[in-house]
């Protein structure tokens, strides 16, 4: 059987309808996909806006006030609390309260005490204090012990009557050293020579 023109037309219409329905389905699917994309973008935009708002609030919020610092008051010490060198020297002179000759002799003894060999040869303090083991034999040889430290103490306590007594006690220091160190050994010879030198220098200084 041959197809009539009407049949051919019907087939063409069916084909056209199928094609149009397919197009409609595709368009509907595209619209759905677009709606989904819009929803996704809207959801993302919402989250991004919230994140930006949170960051903005964090940045714009003022910092917490720091606790107040304690008030520290620095009080300067009074001028009298830190005396100058001149004032300390003046006060030491007032404390000693020495007569002119006592002050001169005290300066002399203090100057001699600063010499290195005086300490090395034990002229600066009682020998029995430095060497307690020698106390018995020393007292058996030396009747009147004397040293420069004791001599200065006697001066500042006004225990020396006059310059003559001061000279006697000064020479006594040297005589005691020579008496106790009378041996022929090198150490004793050196002590005797130092005592003579010290006695001569003291005599010259007093003059």
PDB file of C-alpha atoms in Angstrom:
ATOM      1  CA  UNK A   1       0.000   0.000   0.000  1.00  0.00           C
ATOM      2  CA  UNK A   2       1.233   3.384  -0.947  1.00  0.00           C
ATOM      3  CA  UNK A   3       1.165   6.211   1.541  1.00  0.00           C
ATOM      4  CA  UNK A   4      -1.191   8.938   0.781  1.00  0.00           C
ATOM      5  CA  UNK A   5      -0.261  12.592   1.175  1.00  0.00           C
ATOM      6  CA  UNK A   6      -2.471  12.830   4.236  1.00  0.00           C
ATOM      7  CA  UNK A   7      -0.584  10.059   5.904  1.00  0.00           C
ATOM      8  CA  UNK A   8       2.686  11.775   5.170  1.00  0.00           C
ATOM      9  CA  UNK A   9       1.378  14.970   6.683  1.00  0.00           C
ATOM     10  CA  UNK A  10       0.308  13.173   9.842  1.00  0.00           C
ATOM     11  CA  UNK A  11       3.721  11.635  10.230  1.00  0.00           C
ATOM     12  CA  UNK A  12       5.336  15.016   9.840  1.00  0.00           C
ATOM     13  CA  UNK A  13       3.098  16.516  12.488  1.00  0.00           C
ATOM     14  CA  UNK A  14       3.955  13.751  14.927  1.00  0.00           C
ATOM     15  CA  UNK A  15       7.626  14.272  14.339  1.00  0.00           C
ATOM     16  CA  UNK A  16       7.270  17.995  14.859  1.00  0.00           C
ATOM     17  CA  UNK A  17       5.327  17.456  18.089  1.00  0.00           C
ATOM     18  CA  UNK A  18       7.995  15.105  19.394  1.00  0.00           C
ATOM     19  CA  UNK A  19      10.690  17.586  18.619  1.00  0.00           C
ATOM     20  CA  UNK A  20       8.793  20.445  20.263  1.00  0.00           C
ATOM     21  CA  UNK A  21       8.141  18.343  23.357  1.00  0.00           C
ATOM     22  CA  UNK A  22      11.819  17.501  23.587  1.00  0.00           C
ATOM     23  CA  UNK A  23      12.645  21.183  23.336  1.00  0.00           C
ATOM     24  CA  UNK A  24      10.138  21.979  26.027  1.00  0.00           C
ATOM     25  CA  UNK A  25      11.655  19.357  28.291  1.00  0.00           C
ATOM     26  CA  UNK A  26      15.132  20.725  27.671  1.00  0.00           C
ATOM     27  CA  UNK A  27      13.995  24.270  28.376  1.00  0.00           C
ATOM     28  CA  UNK A  28      12.244  23.174  31.564  1.00  0.00           C
ATOM     29  CA  UNK A  29      15.378  21.334  32.650  1.00  0.00           C
ATOM     30  CA  UNK A  30      17.492  24.403  31.912  1.00  0.00           C
ATOM     31  CA  UNK A  31      15.116  26.571  33.948  1.00  0.00           C
ATOM     32  CA  UNK A  32      15.324  24.126  36.860  1.00  0.00           C
ATOM     33  CA  UNK A  33      19.107  24.091  36.645  1.00  0.00           C
ATOM     34  CA  UNK A  34      19.170  27.890  36.607  1.00  0.00           C
ATOM     35  CA  UNK A  35      16.935  28.014  39.663  1.00  0.00           C
ATOM     36  CA  UNK A  36      19.227  25.579  41.475  1.00  0.00           C
ATOM     37  CA  UNK A  37      22.271  27.658  40.538  1.00  0.00           C
ATOM     38  CA  UNK A  38      20.536  30.796  41.766  1.00  0.00           C
ATOM     39  CA  UNK A  39      19.733  29.115  45.063  1.00  0.00           C
ATOM     40  CA  UNK A  40      23.331  27.948  45.429  1.00  0.00           C
ATOM     41  CA  UNK A  41      24.694  31.395  44.632  1.00  0.00           C
ATOM     42  CA  UNK A  42      22.200  32.980  46.992  1.00  0.00           C
ATOM     43  CA  UNK A  43      23.236  30.586  49.747  1.00  0.00           C
ATOM     44  CA  UNK A  44      26.933  31.307  49.108  1.00  0.00           C
ATOM     45  CA  UNK A  45      26.305  35.046  48.975  1.00  0.00           C
ATOM     46  CA  UNK A  46      24.412  34.839  52.233  1.00  0.00           C
ATOM     47  CA  UNK A  47      27.319  33.058  53.929  1.00  0.00           C
ATOM     48  CA  UNK A  48      29.849  35.488  52.480  1.00  0.00           C
ATOM     49  CA  UNK A  49      27.780  38.470  53.620  1.00  0.00           C
ATOM     50  CA  UNK A  50      27.518  36.997  57.110  1.00  0.00           C
ATOM     51  CA  UNK A  51      31.284  36.385  57.190  1.00  0.00           C
ATOM     52  CA  UNK A  52      32.025  39.933  56.066  1.00  0.00           C
ATOM     53  CA  UNK A  53      29.606  41.317  58.629  1.00  0.00           C
ATOM     54  CA  UNK A  54      31.245  39.265  61.387  1.00  0.00           C
ATOM     55  CA  UNK A  55      34.711  40.425  60.366  1.00  0.00           C
ATOM     56  CA  UNK A  56      33.519  44.020  60.189  1.00  0.00           C
ATOM     57  CA  UNK A  57      31.985  43.812  63.634  1.00  0.00           C
ATOM     58  CA  UNK A  58      35.185  42.299  64.978  1.00  0.00           C
ATOM     59  CA  UNK A  59      37.326  45.037  63.493  1.00  0.00           C
ATOM     60  CA  UNK A  60      35.007  47.871  64.391  1.00  0.00           C
ATOM     61  CA  UNK A  61      34.379  46.767  67.979  1.00  0.00           C
ATOM     62  CA  UNK A  62      36.425  48.941  70.344  1.00  0.00           C
ATOM     63  CA  UNK A  63      39.209  47.232  72.377  1.00  0.00           C
ATOM     64  CA  UNK A  64      38.632  46.544  76.024  1.00  0.00           C
ATOM     65  CA  UNK A  65      40.031  49.273  78.272  1.00  0.00           C
ATOM     66  CA  UNK A  66      43.324  48.334  79.953  1.00  0.00           C
ATOM     67  CA  UNK A  67      43.364  48.266  83.763  1.00  0.00           C
ATOM     68  CA  UNK A  68      44.583  51.481  85.354  1.00  0.00           C
ATOM     69  CA  UNK A  69      48.248  51.579  86.330  1.00  0.00           C
ATOM     70  CA  UNK A  70      49.029  51.954  90.023  1.00  0.00           C
ATOM     71  CA  UNK A  71      50.134  55.357  91.110  1.00  0.00           C
ATOM     72  CA  UNK A  72      53.795  55.161  92.069  1.00  0.00           C
ATOM     73  CA  UNK A  73      55.142  58.171  93.858  1.00  0.00           C
ATOM     74  CA  UNK A  74      58.911  58.545  93.796  1.00  0.00           C
ATOM     75  CA  UNK A  75      60.134  60.624  96.667  1.00  0.00           C
ATOM     76  CA  UNK A  76      63.598  62.085  96.349  1.00  0.00           C
ATOM     77  CA  UNK A  77      65.764  61.567  99.426  1.00  0.00           C
ATOM     78  CA  UNK A  78      66.486  64.648 101.463  1.00  0.00           C
ATOM     79  CA  UNK A  79      69.712  66.450 100.782  1.00  0.00           C
ATOM     80  CA  UNK A  80      71.054  65.518 104.192  1.00  0.00           C
ATOM     81  CA  UNK A  81      70.620  61.781 103.443  1.00  0.00           C
ATOM     82  CA  UNK A  82      73.415  61.802 100.857  1.00  0.00           C
ATOM     83  CA  UNK A  83      76.193  63.956 102.224  1.00  0.00           C
ATOM     84  CA  UNK A  84      78.883  65.180  99.890  1.00  0.00           C
ATOM     85  CA  UNK A  85      82.551  64.311 100.253  1.00  0.00           C
ATOM     86  CA  UNK A  86      83.341  67.711 101.697  1.00  0.00           C
ATOM     87  CA  UNK A  87      80.621  67.390 104.308  1.00  0.00           C
ATOM     88  CA  UNK A  88      81.767  63.872 105.252  1.00  0.00           C
ATOM     89  CA  UNK A  89      85.324  65.112 105.679  1.00  0.00           C
ATOM     90  CA  UNK A  90      84.075  67.975 107.793  1.00  0.00           C
ATOM     91  CA  UNK A  91      81.993  65.651 109.956  1.00  0.00           C
ATOM     92  CA  UNK A  92      84.955  63.309 110.482  1.00  0.00           C
ATOM     93  CA  UNK A  93      87.055  66.229 111.656  1.00  0.00           C
ATOM     94  CA  UNK A  94      84.344  67.301 114.042  1.00  0.00           C
ATOM     95  CA  UNK A  95      83.964  63.756 115.400  1.00  0.00           C
ATOM     96  CA  UNK A  96      87.695  63.428 116.067  1.00  0.00           C
ATOM     97  CA  UNK A  97      87.861  66.799 117.822  1.00  0.00           C
ATOM     98  CA  UNK A  98      91.655  66.794 117.885  1.00  0.00           C
ATOM     99  CA  UNK A  99      94.003  69.520 118.967  1.00  0.00           C
ATOM    100  CA  UNK A 100      96.398  70.906 116.339  1.00  0.00           C
ATOM    101  CA  UNK A 101      99.317  68.681 117.353  1.00  0.00           C
ATOM    102  CA  UNK A 102      97.056  65.616 117.647  1.00  0.00           C
ATOM    103  CA  UNK A 103      95.647  66.276 114.179  1.00  0.00           C
ATOM    104  CA  UNK A 104      99.162  66.591 112.716  1.00  0.00           C
ATOM    105  CA  UNK A 105     100.308  63.357 114.346  1.00  0.00           C
ATOM    106  CA  UNK A 106      97.128  61.567 113.269  1.00  0.00           C
ATOM    107  CA  UNK A 107      97.675  62.584 109.639  1.00  0.00           C
ATOM    108  CA  UNK A 108     101.270  61.321 109.892  1.00  0.00           C
ATOM    109  CA  UNK A 109     100.263  57.921 111.257  1.00  0.00           C
ATOM    110  CA  UNK A 110      97.445  57.553 108.701  1.00  0.00           C
ATOM    111  CA  UNK A 111      99.897  58.336 105.892  1.00  0.00           C
ATOM    112  CA  UNK A 112     102.383  55.712 107.145  1.00  0.00           C
ATOM    113  CA  UNK A 113      99.644  53.091 107.495  1.00  0.00           C
ATOM    114  CA  UNK A 114      98.939  53.375 103.746  1.00  0.00           C
ATOM    115  CA  UNK A 115     102.453  52.125 102.891  1.00  0.00           C
ATOM    116  CA  UNK A 116     102.503  48.539 101.612  1.00  0.00           C
ATOM    117  CA  UNK A 117     105.627  47.433 103.487  1.00  0.00           C
ATOM    118  CA  UNK A 118     104.124  48.575 106.799  1.00  0.00           C
ATOM    119  CA  UNK A 119     101.368  45.967 106.487  1.00  0.00           C
ATOM    120  CA  UNK A 120     103.731  43.351 105.050  1.00  0.00           C
ATOM    121  CA  UNK A 121     106.097  43.713 108.017  1.00  0.00           C
ATOM    122  CA  UNK A 122     103.207  43.718 110.542  1.00  0.00           C
ATOM    123  CA  UNK A 123     103.746  47.244 111.883  1.00  0.00           C
ATOM    124  CA  UNK A 124     100.050  48.089 111.436  1.00  0.00           C
ATOM    125  CA  UNK A 125      98.487  45.958 114.208  1.00  0.00           C
ATOM    126  CA  UNK A 126      99.474  44.052 117.370  1.00  0.00           C
ATOM    127  CA  UNK A 127     101.682  41.111 116.417  1.00  0.00           C
ATOM    128  CA  UNK A 128     100.029  38.777 118.928  1.00  0.00           C
ATOM    129  CA  UNK A 129      96.664  39.333 117.222  1.00  0.00           C
ATOM    130  CA  UNK A 130      98.073  38.283 113.853  1.00  0.00           C
ATOM    131  CA  UNK A 131     100.100  35.410 115.297  1.00  0.00           C
ATOM    132  CA  UNK A 132      98.485  34.164 118.538  1.00  0.00           C
ATOM    133  CA  UNK A 133     101.000  31.306 118.773  1.00  0.00           C
ATOM    134  CA  UNK A 134     103.789  33.858 119.304  1.00  0.00           C
ATOM    135  CA  UNK A 135     102.002  35.647 122.156  1.00  0.00           C
ATOM    136  CA  UNK A 136     103.892  33.914 124.994  1.00  0.00           C
ATOM    137  CA  UNK A 137     107.380  34.291 123.575  1.00  0.00           C
ATOM    138  CA  UNK A 138     106.651  37.832 122.321  1.00  0.00           C
ATOM    139  CA  UNK A 139     105.519  39.028 125.748  1.00  0.00           C
ATOM    140  CA  UNK A 140     108.608  37.483 127.326  1.00  0.00           C
ATOM    141  CA  UNK A 141     110.858  39.542 125.022  1.00  0.00           C
ATOM    142  CA  UNK A 142     108.890  42.784 124.509  1.00  0.00           C
ATOM    143  CA  UNK A 143     107.895  44.571 127.713  1.00  0.00           C
ATOM    144  CA  UNK A 144     105.690  47.301 126.176  1.00  0.00           C
ATOM    145  CA  UNK A 145     104.072  46.237 122.885  1.00  0.00           C
ATOM    146  CA  UNK A 146     103.148  48.996 120.447  1.00  0.00           C
ATOM    147  CA  UNK A 147     102.061  49.277 116.800  1.00  0.00           C
ATOM    148  CA  UNK A 148     100.857  52.014 114.458  1.00  0.00           C
ATOM    149  CA  UNK A 149      97.179  51.046 114.711  1.00  0.00           C
ATOM    150  CA  UNK A 150      97.279  51.243 118.498  1.00  0.00           C
ATOM    151  CA  UNK A 151      99.210  54.520 118.320  1.00  0.00           C
ATOM    152  CA  UNK A 152      96.512  56.102 116.145  1.00  0.00           C
ATOM    153  CA  UNK A 153      93.773  54.863 118.472  1.00  0.00           C
ATOM    154  CA  UNK A 154      95.569  56.439 121.454  1.00  0.00           C
ATOM    155  CA  UNK A 155      95.782  59.709 119.523  1.00  0.00           C
ATOM    156  CA  UNK A 156      92.108  60.032 118.626  1.00  0.00           C
ATOM    157  CA  UNK A 157      91.047  59.066 122.168  1.00  0.00           C
ATOM    158  CA  UNK A 158      93.357  61.741 123.650  1.00  0.00           C
ATOM    159  CA  UNK A 159      95.349  59.068 125.527  1.00  0.00           C
ATOM    160  CA  UNK A 160      98.731  60.604 124.569  1.00  0.00           C
ATOM    161  CA  UNK A 161      99.665  63.541 126.774  1.00  0.00           C
ATOM    162  CA  UNK A 162     101.916  65.493 124.422  1.00  0.00           C
ATOM    163  CA  UNK A 163     104.031  65.294 121.232  1.00  0.00           C
ATOM    164  CA  UNK A 164     107.015  64.034 123.223  1.00  0.00           C
ATOM    165  CA  UNK A 165     105.064  60.978 124.337  1.00  0.00           C
ATOM    166  CA  UNK A 166     103.915  60.463 120.751  1.00  0.00           C
ATOM    167  CA  UNK A 167     107.528  60.428 119.524  1.00  0.00           C
ATOM    168  CA  UNK A 168     108.495  57.989 122.273  1.00  0.00           C
ATOM    169  CA  UNK A 169     105.726  55.569 121.357  1.00  0.00           C
ATOM    170  CA  UNK A 170     106.593  55.861 117.663  1.00  0.00           C
ATOM    171  CA  UNK A 171     110.208  54.934 118.350  1.00  0.00           C
ATOM    172  CA  UNK A 172     109.039  52.145 120.644  1.00  0.00           C
ATOM    173  CA  UNK A 173     107.347  50.469 117.665  1.00  0.00           C
ATOM    174  CA  UNK A 174     110.633  50.339 115.772  1.00  0.00           C
ATOM    175  CA  UNK A 175     112.688  49.287 118.822  1.00  0.00           C
ATOM    176  CA  UNK A 176     110.303  46.415 119.608  1.00  0.00           C
ATOM    177  CA  UNK A 177     110.541  45.163 116.018  1.00  0.00           C
ATOM    178  CA  UNK A 178     114.348  45.166 116.146  1.00  0.00           C
ATOM    179  CA  UNK A 179     114.415  43.517 119.597  1.00  0.00           C
ATOM    180  CA  UNK A 180     112.076  40.683 118.651  1.00  0.00           C
ATOM    181  CA  UNK A 181     113.774  40.135 115.269  1.00  0.00           C
ATOM    182  CA  UNK A 182     117.390  40.050 116.512  1.00  0.00           C
ATOM    183  CA  UNK A 183     118.339  36.859 114.682  1.00  0.00           C
ATOM    184  CA  UNK A 184     120.895  36.623 111.851  1.00  0.00           C
ATOM    185  CA  UNK A 185     118.395  35.248 109.312  1.00  0.00           C
ATOM    186  CA  UNK A 186     117.459  37.278 106.232  1.00  0.00           C
ATOM    187  CA  UNK A 187     113.883  37.907 107.372  1.00  0.00           C
ATOM    188  CA  UNK A 188     115.003  39.354 110.724  1.00  0.00           C
ATOM    189  CA  UNK A 189     117.626  41.517 109.016  1.00  0.00           C
ATOM    190  CA  UNK A 190     115.005  42.884 106.672  1.00  0.00           C
ATOM    191  CA  UNK A 191     112.637  43.723 109.563  1.00  0.00           C
ATOM    192  CA  UNK A 192     115.409  45.603 111.405  1.00  0.00           C
ATOM    193  CA  UNK A 193     116.314  47.583 108.282  1.00  0.00           C
ATOM    194  CA  UNK A 194     112.662  48.472 107.723  1.00  0.00           C
ATOM    195  CA  UNK A 195     112.314  49.564 111.362  1.00  0.00           C
ATOM    196  CA  UNK A 196     115.326  51.882 111.059  1.00  0.00           C
ATOM    197  CA  UNK A 197     113.979  53.322 107.819  1.00  0.00           C
ATOM    198  CA  UNK A 198     110.543  53.857 109.349  1.00  0.00           C
ATOM    199  CA  UNK A 199     111.976  55.485 112.474  1.00  0.00           C
ATOM    200  CA  UNK A 200     114.067  57.889 110.397  1.00  0.00           C
ATOM    201  CA  UNK A 201     111.157  58.823 108.110  1.00  0.00           C
ATOM    202  CA  UNK A 202     108.890  59.413 111.094  1.00  0.00           C
ATOM    203  CA  UNK A 203     111.457  61.653 112.759  1.00  0.00           C
ATOM    204  CA  UNK A 204     111.890  63.677 109.564  1.00  0.00           C
ATOM    205  CA  UNK A 205     108.125  64.058 109.109  1.00  0.00           C
ATOM    206  CA  UNK A 206     107.692  65.290 112.667  1.00  0.00           C
ATOM    207  CA  UNK A 207     110.427  67.856 112.220  1.00  0.00           C
TER     208      UNK A 207
END
